[in-house]
PDB file of C-alpha atoms in Angstrom:
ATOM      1  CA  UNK A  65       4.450  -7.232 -21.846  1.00  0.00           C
ATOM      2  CA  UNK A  66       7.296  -6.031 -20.212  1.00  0.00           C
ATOM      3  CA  UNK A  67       6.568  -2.496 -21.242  1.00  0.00           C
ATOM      4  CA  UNK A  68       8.571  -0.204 -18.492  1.00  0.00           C
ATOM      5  CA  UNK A  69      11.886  -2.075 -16.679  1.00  0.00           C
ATOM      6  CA  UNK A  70      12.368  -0.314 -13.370  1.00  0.00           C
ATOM      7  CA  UNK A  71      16.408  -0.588 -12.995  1.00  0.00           C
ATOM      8  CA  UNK A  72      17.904   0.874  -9.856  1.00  0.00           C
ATOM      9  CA  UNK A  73      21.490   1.479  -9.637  1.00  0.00           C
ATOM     10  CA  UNK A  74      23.692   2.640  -6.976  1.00  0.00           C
ATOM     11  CA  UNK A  75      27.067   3.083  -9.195  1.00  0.00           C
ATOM     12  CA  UNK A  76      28.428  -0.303  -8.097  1.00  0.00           C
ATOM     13  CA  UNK A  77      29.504  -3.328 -10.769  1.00  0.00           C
ATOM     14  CA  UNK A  78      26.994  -5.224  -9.993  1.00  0.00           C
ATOM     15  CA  UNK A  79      24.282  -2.751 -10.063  1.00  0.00           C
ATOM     16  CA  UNK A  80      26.161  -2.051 -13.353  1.00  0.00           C
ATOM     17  CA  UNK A  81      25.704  -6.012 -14.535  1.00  0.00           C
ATOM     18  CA  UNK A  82      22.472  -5.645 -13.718  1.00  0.00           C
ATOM     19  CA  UNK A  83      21.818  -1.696 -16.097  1.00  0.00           C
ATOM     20  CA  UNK A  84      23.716  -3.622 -18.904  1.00  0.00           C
ATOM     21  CA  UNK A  85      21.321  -6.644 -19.204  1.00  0.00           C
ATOM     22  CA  UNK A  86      18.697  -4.453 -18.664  1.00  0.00           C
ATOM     23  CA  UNK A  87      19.220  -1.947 -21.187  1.00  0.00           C
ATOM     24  CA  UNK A  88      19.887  -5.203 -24.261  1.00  0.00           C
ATOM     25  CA  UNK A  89      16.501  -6.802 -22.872  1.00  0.00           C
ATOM     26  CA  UNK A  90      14.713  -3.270 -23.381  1.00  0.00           C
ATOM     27  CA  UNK A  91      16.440  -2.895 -27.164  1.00  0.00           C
ATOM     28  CA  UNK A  92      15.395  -6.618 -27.554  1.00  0.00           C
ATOM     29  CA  UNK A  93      12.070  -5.961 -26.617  1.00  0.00           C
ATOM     30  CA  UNK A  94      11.250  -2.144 -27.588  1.00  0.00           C
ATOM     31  CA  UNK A  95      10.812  -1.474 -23.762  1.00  0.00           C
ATOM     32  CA  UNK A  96      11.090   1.988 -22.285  1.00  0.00           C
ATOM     33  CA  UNK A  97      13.834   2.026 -19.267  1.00  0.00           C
ATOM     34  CA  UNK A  98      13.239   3.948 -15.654  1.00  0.00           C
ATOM     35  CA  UNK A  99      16.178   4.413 -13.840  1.00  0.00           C
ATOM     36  CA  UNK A 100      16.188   4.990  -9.902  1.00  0.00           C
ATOM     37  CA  UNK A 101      19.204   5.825  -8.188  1.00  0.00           C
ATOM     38  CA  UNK A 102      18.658   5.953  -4.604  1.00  0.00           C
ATOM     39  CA  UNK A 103      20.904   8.206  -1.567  1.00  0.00           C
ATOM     40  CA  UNK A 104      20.247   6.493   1.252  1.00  0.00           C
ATOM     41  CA  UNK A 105      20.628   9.382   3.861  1.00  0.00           C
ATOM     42  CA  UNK A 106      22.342   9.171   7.383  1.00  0.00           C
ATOM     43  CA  UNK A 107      19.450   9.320  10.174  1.00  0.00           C
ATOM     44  CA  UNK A 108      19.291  11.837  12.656  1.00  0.00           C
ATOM     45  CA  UNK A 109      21.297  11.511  15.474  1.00  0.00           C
ATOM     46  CA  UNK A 110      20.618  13.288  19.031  1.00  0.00           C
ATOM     47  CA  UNK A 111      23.698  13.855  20.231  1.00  0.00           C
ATOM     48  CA  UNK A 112      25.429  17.110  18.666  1.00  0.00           C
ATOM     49  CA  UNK A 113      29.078  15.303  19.567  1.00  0.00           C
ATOM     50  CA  UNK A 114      27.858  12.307  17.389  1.00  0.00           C
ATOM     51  CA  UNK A 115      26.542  14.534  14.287  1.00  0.00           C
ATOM     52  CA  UNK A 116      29.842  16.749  14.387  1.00  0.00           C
ATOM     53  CA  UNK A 117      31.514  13.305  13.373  1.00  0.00           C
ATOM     54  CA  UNK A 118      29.162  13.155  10.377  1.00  0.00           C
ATOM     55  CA  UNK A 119      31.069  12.583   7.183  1.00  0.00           C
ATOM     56  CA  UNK A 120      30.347  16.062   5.440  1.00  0.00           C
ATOM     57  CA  UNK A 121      30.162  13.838   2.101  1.00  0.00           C
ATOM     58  CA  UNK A 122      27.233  12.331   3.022  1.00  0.00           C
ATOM     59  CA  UNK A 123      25.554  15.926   3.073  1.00  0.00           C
ATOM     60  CA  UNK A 124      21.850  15.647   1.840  1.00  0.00           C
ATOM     61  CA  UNK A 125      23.150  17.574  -1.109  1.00  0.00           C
ATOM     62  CA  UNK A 126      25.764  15.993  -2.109  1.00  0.00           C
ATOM     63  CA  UNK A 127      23.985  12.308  -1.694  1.00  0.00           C
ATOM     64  CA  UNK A 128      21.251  13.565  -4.028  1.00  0.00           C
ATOM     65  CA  UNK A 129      23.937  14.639  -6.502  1.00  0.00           C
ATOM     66  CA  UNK A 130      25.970  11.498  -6.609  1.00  0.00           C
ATOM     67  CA  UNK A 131      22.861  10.144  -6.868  1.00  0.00           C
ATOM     68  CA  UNK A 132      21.706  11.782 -10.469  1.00  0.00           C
ATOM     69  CA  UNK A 133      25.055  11.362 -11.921  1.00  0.00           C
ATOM     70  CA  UNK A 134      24.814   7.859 -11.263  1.00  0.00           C
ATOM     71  CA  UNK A 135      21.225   7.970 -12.801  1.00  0.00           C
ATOM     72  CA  UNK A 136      22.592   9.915 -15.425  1.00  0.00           C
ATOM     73  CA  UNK A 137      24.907   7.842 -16.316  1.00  0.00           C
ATOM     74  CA  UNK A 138      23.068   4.754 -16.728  1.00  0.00           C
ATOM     75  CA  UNK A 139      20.407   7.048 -18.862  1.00  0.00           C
ATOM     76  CA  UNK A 140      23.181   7.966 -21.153  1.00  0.00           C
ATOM     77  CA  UNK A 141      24.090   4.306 -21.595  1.00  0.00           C
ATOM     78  CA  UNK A 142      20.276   3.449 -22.865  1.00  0.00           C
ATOM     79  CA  UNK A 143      20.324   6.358 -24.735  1.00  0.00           C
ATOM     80  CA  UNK A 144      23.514   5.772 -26.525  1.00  0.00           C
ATOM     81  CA  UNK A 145      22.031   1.749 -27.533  1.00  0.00           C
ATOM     82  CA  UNK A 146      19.127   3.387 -28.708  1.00  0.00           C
ATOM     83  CA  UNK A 147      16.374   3.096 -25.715  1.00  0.00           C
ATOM     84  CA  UNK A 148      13.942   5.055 -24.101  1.00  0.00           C
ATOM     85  CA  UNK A 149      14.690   6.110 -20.577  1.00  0.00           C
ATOM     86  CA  UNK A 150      13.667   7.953 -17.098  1.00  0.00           C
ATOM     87  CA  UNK A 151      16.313   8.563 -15.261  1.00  0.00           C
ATOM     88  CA  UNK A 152      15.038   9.373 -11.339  1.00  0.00           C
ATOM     89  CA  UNK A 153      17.274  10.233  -8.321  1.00  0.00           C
ATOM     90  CA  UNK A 154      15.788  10.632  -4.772  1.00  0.00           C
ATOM     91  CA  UNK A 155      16.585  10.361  -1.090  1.00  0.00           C
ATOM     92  CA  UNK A 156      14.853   8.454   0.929  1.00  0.00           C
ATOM     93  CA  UNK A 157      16.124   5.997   4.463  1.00  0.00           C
ATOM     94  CA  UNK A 158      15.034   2.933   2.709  1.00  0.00           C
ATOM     95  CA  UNK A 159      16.055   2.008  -1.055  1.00  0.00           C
ATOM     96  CA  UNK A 160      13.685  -0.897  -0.784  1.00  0.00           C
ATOM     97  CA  UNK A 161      10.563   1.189  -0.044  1.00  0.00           C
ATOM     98  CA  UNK A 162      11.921   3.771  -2.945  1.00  0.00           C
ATOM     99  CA  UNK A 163      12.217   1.009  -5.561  1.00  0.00           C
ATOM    100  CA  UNK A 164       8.877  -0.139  -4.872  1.00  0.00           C
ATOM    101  CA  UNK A 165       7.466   3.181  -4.557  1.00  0.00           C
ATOM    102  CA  UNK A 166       8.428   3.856  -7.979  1.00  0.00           C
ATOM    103  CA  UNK A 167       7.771   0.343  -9.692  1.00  0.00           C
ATOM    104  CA  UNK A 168       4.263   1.659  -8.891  1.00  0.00           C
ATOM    105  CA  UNK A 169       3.947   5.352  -9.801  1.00  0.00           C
ATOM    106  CA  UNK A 170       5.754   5.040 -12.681  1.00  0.00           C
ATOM    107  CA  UNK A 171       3.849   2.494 -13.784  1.00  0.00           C
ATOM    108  CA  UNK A 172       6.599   0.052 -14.650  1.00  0.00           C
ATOM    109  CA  UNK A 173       6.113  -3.987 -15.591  1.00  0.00           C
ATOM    110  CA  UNK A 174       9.028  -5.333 -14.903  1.00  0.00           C
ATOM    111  CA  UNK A 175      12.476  -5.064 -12.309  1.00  0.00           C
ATOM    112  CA  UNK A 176      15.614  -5.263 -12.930  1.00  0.00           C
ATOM    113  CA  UNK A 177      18.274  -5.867 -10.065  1.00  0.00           C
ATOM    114  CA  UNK A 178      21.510  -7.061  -9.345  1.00  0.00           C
ATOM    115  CA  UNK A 179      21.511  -8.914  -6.190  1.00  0.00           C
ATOM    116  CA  UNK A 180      24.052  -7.866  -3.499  1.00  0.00           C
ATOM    117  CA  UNK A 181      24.651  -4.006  -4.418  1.00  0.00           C
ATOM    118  CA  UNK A 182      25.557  -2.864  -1.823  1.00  0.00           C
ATOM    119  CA  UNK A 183      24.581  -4.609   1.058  1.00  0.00           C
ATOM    120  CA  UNK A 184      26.770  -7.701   0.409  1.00  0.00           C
ATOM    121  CA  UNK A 185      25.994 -11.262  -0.941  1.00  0.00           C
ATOM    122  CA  UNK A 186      25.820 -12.399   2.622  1.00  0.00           C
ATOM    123  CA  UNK A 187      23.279 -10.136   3.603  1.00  0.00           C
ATOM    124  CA  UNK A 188      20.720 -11.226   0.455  1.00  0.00           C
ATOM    125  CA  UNK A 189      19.357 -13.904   3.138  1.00  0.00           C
ATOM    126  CA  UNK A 190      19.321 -11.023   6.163  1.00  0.00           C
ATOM    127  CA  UNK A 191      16.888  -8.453   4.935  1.00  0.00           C
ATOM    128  CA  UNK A 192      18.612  -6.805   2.168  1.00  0.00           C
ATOM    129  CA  UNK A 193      17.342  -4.046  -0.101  1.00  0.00           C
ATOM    130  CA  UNK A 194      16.667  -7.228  -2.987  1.00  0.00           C
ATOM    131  CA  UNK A 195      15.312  -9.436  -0.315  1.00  0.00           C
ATOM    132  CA  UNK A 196      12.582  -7.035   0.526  1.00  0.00           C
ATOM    133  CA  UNK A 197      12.209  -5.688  -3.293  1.00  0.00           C
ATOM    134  CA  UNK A 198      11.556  -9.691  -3.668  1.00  0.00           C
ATOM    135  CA  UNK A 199       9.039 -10.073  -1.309  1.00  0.00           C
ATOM    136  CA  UNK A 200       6.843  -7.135  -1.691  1.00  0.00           C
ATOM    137  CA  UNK A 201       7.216  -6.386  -5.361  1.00  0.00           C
ATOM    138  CA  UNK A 202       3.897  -6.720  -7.288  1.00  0.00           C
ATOM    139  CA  UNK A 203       5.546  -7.137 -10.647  1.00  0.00           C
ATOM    140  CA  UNK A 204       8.592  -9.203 -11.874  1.00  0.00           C
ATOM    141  CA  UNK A 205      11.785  -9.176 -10.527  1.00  0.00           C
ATOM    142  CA  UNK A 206      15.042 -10.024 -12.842  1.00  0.00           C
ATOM    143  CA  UNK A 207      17.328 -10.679 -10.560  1.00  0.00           C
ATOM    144  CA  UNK A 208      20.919 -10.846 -11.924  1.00  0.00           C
ATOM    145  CA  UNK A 209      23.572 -13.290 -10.296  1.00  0.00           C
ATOM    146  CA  UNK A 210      27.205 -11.548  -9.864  1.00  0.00           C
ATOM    147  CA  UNK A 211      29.401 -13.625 -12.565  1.00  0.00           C
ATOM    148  CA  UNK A 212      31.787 -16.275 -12.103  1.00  0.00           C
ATOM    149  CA  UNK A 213      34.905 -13.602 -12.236  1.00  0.00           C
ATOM    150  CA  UNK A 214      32.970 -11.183  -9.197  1.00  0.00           C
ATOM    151  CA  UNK A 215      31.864 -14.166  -7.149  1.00  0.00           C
ATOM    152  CA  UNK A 216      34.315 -13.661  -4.026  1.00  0.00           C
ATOM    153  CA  UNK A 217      34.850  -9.981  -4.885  1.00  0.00           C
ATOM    154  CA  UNK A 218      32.316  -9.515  -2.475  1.00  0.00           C
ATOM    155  CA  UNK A 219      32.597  -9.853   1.025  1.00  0.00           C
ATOM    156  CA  UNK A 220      32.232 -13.809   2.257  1.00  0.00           C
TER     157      UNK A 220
ATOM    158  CA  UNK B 203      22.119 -12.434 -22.951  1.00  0.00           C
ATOM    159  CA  UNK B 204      19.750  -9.894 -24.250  1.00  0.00           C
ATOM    160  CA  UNK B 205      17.192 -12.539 -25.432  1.00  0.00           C
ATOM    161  CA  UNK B 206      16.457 -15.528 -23.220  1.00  0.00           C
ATOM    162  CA  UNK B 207      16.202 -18.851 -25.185  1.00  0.00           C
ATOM    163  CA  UNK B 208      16.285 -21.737 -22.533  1.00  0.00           C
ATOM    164  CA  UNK B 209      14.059 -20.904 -19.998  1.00  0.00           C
ATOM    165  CA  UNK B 210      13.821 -23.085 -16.798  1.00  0.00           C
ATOM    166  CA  UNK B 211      11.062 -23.480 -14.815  1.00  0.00           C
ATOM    167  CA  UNK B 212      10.760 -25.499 -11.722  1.00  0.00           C
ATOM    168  CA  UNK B 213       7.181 -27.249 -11.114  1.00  0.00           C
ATOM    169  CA  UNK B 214       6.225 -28.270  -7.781  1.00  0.00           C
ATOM    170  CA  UNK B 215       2.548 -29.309  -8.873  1.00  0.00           C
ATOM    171  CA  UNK B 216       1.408 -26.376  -6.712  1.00  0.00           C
ATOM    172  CA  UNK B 217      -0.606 -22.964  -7.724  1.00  0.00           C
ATOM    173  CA  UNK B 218       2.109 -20.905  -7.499  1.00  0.00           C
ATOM    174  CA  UNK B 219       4.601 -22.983  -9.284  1.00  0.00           C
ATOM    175  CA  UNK B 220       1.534 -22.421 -11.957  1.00  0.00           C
ATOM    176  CA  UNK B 221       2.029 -18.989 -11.464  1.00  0.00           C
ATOM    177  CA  UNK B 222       5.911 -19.089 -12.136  1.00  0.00           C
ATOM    178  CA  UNK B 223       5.262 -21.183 -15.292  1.00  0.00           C
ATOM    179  CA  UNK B 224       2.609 -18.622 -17.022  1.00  0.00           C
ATOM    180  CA  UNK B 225       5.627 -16.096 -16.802  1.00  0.00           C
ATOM    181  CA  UNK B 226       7.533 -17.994 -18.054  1.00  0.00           C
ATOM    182  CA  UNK B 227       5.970 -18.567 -20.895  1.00  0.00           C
ATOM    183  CA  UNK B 228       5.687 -15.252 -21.760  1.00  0.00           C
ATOM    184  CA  UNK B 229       9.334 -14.514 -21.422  1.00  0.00           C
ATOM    185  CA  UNK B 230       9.142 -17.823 -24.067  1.00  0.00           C
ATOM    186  CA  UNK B 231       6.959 -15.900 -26.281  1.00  0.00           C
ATOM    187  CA  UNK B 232       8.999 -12.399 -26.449  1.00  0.00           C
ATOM    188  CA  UNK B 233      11.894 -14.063 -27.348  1.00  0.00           C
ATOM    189  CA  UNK B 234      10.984 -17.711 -29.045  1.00  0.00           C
ATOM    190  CA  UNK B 235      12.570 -19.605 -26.744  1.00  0.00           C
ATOM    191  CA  UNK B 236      12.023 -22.776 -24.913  1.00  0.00           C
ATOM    192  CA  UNK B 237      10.552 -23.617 -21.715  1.00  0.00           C
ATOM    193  CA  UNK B 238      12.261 -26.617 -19.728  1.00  0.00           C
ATOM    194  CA  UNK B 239      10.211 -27.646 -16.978  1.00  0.00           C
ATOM    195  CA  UNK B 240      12.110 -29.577 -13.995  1.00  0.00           C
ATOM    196  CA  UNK B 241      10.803 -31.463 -10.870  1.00  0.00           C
ATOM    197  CA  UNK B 242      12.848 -32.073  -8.338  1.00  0.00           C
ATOM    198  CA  UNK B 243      11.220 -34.307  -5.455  1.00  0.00           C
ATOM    199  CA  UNK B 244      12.496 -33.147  -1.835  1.00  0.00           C
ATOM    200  CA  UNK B 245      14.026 -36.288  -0.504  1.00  0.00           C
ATOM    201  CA  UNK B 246      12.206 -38.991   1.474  1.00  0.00           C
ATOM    202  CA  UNK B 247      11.547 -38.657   5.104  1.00  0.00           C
ATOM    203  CA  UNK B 248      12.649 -41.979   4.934  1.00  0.00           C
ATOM    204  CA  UNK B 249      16.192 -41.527   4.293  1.00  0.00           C
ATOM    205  CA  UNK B 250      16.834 -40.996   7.342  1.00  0.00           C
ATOM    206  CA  UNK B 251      15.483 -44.331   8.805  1.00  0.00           C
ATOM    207  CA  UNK B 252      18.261 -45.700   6.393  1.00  0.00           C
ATOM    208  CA  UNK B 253      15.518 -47.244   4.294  1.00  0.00           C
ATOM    209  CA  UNK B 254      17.060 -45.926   0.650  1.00  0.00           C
ATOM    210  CA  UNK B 255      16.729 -48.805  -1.393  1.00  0.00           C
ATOM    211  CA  UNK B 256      13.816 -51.031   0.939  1.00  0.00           C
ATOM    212  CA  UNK B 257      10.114 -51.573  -0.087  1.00  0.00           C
ATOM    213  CA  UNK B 258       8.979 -48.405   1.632  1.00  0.00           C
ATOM    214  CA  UNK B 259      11.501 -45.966   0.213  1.00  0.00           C
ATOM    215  CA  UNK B 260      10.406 -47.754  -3.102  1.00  0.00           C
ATOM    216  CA  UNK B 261       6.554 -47.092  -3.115  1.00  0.00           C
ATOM    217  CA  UNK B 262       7.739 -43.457  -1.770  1.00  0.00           C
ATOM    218  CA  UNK B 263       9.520 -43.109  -4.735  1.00  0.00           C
ATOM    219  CA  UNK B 264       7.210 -44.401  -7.137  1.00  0.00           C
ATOM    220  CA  UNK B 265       4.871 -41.826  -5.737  1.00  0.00           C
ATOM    221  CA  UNK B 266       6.894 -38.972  -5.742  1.00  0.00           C
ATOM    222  CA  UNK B 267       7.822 -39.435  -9.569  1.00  0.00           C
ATOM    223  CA  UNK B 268       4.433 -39.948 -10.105  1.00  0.00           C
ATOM    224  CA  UNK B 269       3.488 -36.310  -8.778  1.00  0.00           C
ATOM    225  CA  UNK B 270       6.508 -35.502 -11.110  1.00  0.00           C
ATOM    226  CA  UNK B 271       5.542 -36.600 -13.866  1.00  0.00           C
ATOM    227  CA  UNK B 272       1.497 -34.964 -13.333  1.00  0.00           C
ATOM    228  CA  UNK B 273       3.411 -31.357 -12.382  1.00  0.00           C
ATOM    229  CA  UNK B 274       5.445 -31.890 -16.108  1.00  0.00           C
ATOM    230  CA  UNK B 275       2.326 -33.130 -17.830  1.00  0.00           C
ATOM    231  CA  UNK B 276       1.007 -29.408 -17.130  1.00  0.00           C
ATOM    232  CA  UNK B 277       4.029 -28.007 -17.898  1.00  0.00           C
ATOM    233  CA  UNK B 278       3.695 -29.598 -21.926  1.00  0.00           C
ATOM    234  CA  UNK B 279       0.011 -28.958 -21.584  1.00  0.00           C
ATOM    235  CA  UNK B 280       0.468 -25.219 -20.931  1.00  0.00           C
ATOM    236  CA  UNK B 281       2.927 -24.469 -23.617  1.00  0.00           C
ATOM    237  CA  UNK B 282       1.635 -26.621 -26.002  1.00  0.00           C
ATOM    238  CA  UNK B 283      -1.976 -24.183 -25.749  1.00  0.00           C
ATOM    239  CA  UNK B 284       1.037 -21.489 -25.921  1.00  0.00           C
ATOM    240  CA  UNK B 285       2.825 -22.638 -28.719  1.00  0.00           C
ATOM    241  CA  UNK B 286       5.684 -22.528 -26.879  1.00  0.00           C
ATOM    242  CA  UNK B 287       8.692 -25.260 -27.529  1.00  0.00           C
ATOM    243  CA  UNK B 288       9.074 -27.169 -24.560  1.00  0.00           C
ATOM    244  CA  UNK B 289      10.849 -29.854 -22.487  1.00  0.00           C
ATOM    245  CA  UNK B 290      10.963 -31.598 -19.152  1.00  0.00           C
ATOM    246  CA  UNK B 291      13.346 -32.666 -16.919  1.00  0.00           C
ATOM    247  CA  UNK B 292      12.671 -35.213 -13.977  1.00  0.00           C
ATOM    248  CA  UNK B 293      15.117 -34.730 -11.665  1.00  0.00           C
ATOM    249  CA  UNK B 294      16.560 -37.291  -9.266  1.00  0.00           C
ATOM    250  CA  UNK B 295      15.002 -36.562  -5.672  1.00  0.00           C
ATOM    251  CA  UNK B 296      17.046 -34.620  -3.771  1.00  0.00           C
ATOM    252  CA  UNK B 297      17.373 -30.871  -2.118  1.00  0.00           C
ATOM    253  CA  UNK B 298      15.488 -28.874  -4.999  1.00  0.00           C
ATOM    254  CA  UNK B 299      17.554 -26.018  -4.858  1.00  0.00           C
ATOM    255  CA  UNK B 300      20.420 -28.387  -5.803  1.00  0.00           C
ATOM    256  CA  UNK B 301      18.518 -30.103  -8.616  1.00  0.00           C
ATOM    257  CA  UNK B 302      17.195 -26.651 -10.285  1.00  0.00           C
ATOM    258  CA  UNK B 303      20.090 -25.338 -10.418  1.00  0.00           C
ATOM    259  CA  UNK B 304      22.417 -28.533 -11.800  1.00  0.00           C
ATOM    260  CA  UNK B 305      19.253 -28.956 -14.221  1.00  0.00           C
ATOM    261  CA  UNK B 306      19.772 -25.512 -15.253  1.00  0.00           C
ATOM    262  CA  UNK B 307      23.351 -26.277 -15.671  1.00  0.00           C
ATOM    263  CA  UNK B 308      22.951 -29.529 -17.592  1.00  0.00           C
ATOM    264  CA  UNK B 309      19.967 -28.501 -20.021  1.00  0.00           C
ATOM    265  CA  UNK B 310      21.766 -24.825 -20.858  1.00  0.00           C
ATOM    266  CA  UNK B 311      19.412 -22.880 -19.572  1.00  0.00           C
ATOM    267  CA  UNK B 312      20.044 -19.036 -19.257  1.00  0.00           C
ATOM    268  CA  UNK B 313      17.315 -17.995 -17.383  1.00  0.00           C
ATOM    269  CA  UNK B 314      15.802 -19.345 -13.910  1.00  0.00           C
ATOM    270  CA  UNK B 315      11.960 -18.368 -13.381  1.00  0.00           C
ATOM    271  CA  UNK B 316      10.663 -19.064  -9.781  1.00  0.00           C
ATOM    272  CA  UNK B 317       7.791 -17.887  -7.751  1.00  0.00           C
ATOM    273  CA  UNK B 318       8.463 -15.392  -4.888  1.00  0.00           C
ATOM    274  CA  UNK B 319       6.234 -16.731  -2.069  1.00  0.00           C
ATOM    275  CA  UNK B 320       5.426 -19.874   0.202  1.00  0.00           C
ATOM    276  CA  UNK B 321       1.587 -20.085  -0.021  1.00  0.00           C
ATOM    277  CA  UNK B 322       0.015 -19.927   3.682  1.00  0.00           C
ATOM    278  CA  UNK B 323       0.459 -18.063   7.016  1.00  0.00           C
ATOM    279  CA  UNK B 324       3.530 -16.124   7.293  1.00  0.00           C
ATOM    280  CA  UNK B 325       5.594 -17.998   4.462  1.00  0.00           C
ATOM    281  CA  UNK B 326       3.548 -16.173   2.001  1.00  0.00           C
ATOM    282  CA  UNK B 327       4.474 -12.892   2.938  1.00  0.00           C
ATOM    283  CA  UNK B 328       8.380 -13.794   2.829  1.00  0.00           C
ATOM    284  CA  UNK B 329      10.959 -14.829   0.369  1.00  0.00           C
ATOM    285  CA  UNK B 330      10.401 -18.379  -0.177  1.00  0.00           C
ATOM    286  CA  UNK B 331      13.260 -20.474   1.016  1.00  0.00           C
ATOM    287  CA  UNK B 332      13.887 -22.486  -2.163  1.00  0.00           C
ATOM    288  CA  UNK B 333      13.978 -19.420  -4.286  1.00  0.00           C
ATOM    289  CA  UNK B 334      16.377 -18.081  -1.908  1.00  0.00           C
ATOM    290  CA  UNK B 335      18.695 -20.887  -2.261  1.00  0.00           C
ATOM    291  CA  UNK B 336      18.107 -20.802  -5.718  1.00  0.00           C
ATOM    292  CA  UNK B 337      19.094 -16.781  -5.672  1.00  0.00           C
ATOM    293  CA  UNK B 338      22.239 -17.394  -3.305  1.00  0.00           C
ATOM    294  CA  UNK B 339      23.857 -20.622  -5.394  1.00  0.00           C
ATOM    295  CA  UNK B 340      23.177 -19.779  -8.963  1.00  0.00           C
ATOM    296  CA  UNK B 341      25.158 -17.994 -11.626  1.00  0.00           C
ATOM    297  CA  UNK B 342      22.387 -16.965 -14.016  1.00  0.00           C
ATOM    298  CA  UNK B 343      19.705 -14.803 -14.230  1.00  0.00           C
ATOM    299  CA  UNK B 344      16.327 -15.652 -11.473  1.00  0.00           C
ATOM    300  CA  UNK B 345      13.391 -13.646 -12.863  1.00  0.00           C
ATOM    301  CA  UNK B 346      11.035 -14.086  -9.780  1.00  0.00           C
ATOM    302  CA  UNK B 347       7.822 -13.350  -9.826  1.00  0.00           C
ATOM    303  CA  UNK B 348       4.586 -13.163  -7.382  1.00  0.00           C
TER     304      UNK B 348
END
């Protein structure tokens, strides 16, 4: 039971709540960790005006980078308390659809999430990437709540 | 937390709050903890006829601890044939969000385990609503699960 925790991060404290509980459960347990950090890129746009405005940080490259350091990072954290871990960076428009997309090919039991990463504590009831990890996820979802000291970090 | 001792887990009498309970058991089991089962009756239809207190709201109310009280019975049933510790928590009637979560509070629990789903029609393809309360309002961990 509880085998292979799927944790995606995206850098952010509470995505970094979310790695640190994670990562005691797994020594707790003996469980193996997979990390997913996702780069969400920007979508096409038609008009050549509109993509010369593009922020050249959000280059493909440079997404997918930032991307496996923050992986990385989080990999080096298991690995330093003494756990097993995947660490997996990818691009992909929805972070939802690549979280569940790699609960299932990498076989994995159990996820572990914090719950407004980036989208925002207000959006959790408006479709966020959690909400639809929630609804569609075939396995277990930890779900960890921002503590008392973050809870109006966030936006209100 | 890295090992989660006090584990609530809300009972609505339904299959899926079954569903909720058999993981949390496990969770029980990995860690030796203790499952607290709560009920929390939605409030009566009839509160808003201003009838709190009257014959009606009273047979209501008998009923609806009744239920209560079956949902818990499973709940010791369960982890008994587990081996599980276990104890239960009949909550005043009220929103159930509000009552899981002051439950949780009360009984020092440090982990929340809910079902994901309503059961029929579209509801069962979406969050369910009491789970997302549950998600929104409380400060410890929700494992939620299908």
């Amino acid at each position: 039971m509880y085998d292979r925790i799927l944790v995606p991060t995206d850098g952010s404290d509470v995505s970094a709540a979310a790695e640190q509980a994670a990562i005691a459960f797994a020594r707790a347990h003996g469980s193996e960790v997979v990390v997913l950090a996702v780069g969400q890129p920007t979508p096409p746009i038609a008009s050549a005006e509109a993509a010369m405005a593009i922020d050249p940080g959000l280059d493909d490259a440079v997404l997918l980078s930032t991307a496996q350091e923050h992986a990385r990072n989080v990999a080096n954290a298991a690995e330093a308390a003494g756990v097993r871990c995947t660490s997996l960076a990818v691009l992909d428009y929805s972070p939802a659809d690549a979280i569940l997309a790699t609960a299932d090919n990498q076989a994995c039991d159990l996820i572990f999430m914090g719950s407004h990463g980036r989208r925002g504590l207000s959006r959790l009831l408006a479709g966020s990437v959690t909400q639809k990890v929630l609804a569609e996820a075939p396995v277990p979802v930890m779900v960890m709540r921002p503590q008392a000291g973050h809870k109006r970090a966030g936006r209100t | 937390v890295t090992v989660y001792k006090r584990i609530l887990v809300p009972v609505d009498g339904t299959e899926r709050g079954a569903a909720a309970l058999g993981s949390a058991l496990g969770l029980a089991k990995l860690g030796g903890g203790t499952i607290v089962g709560v009920h929390v009756a939605g409030e009566s239809p009839l509160l808003a006829t201003g009838d709190i207190g009257g014959p009606f709201y009273d047979a209501w109310r008998t009923e609806a601890d009744r239920q209560g009280r079956e949902a818990l019975d499973y709940v010791v049933r369960r982890a008994t044939e587990a081996g599980v510790p276990c104890e239960t928590v009949l909550a005043p009637p009220g929103p159930p969000w509000e009552g899981i979560i002051s439950t949780a509070r009360a009984h020092a629990c440090d982990v929340i385990v809910m079902a994901s789903h309503g059961h029929r029609g579209i509801a069962a393809r979406l969050l369910g609503s009491e789970t997302q309360r549950v998600l929104v309002h409380c400060d410890i961990p929700v494992l939620v699960v299908r």
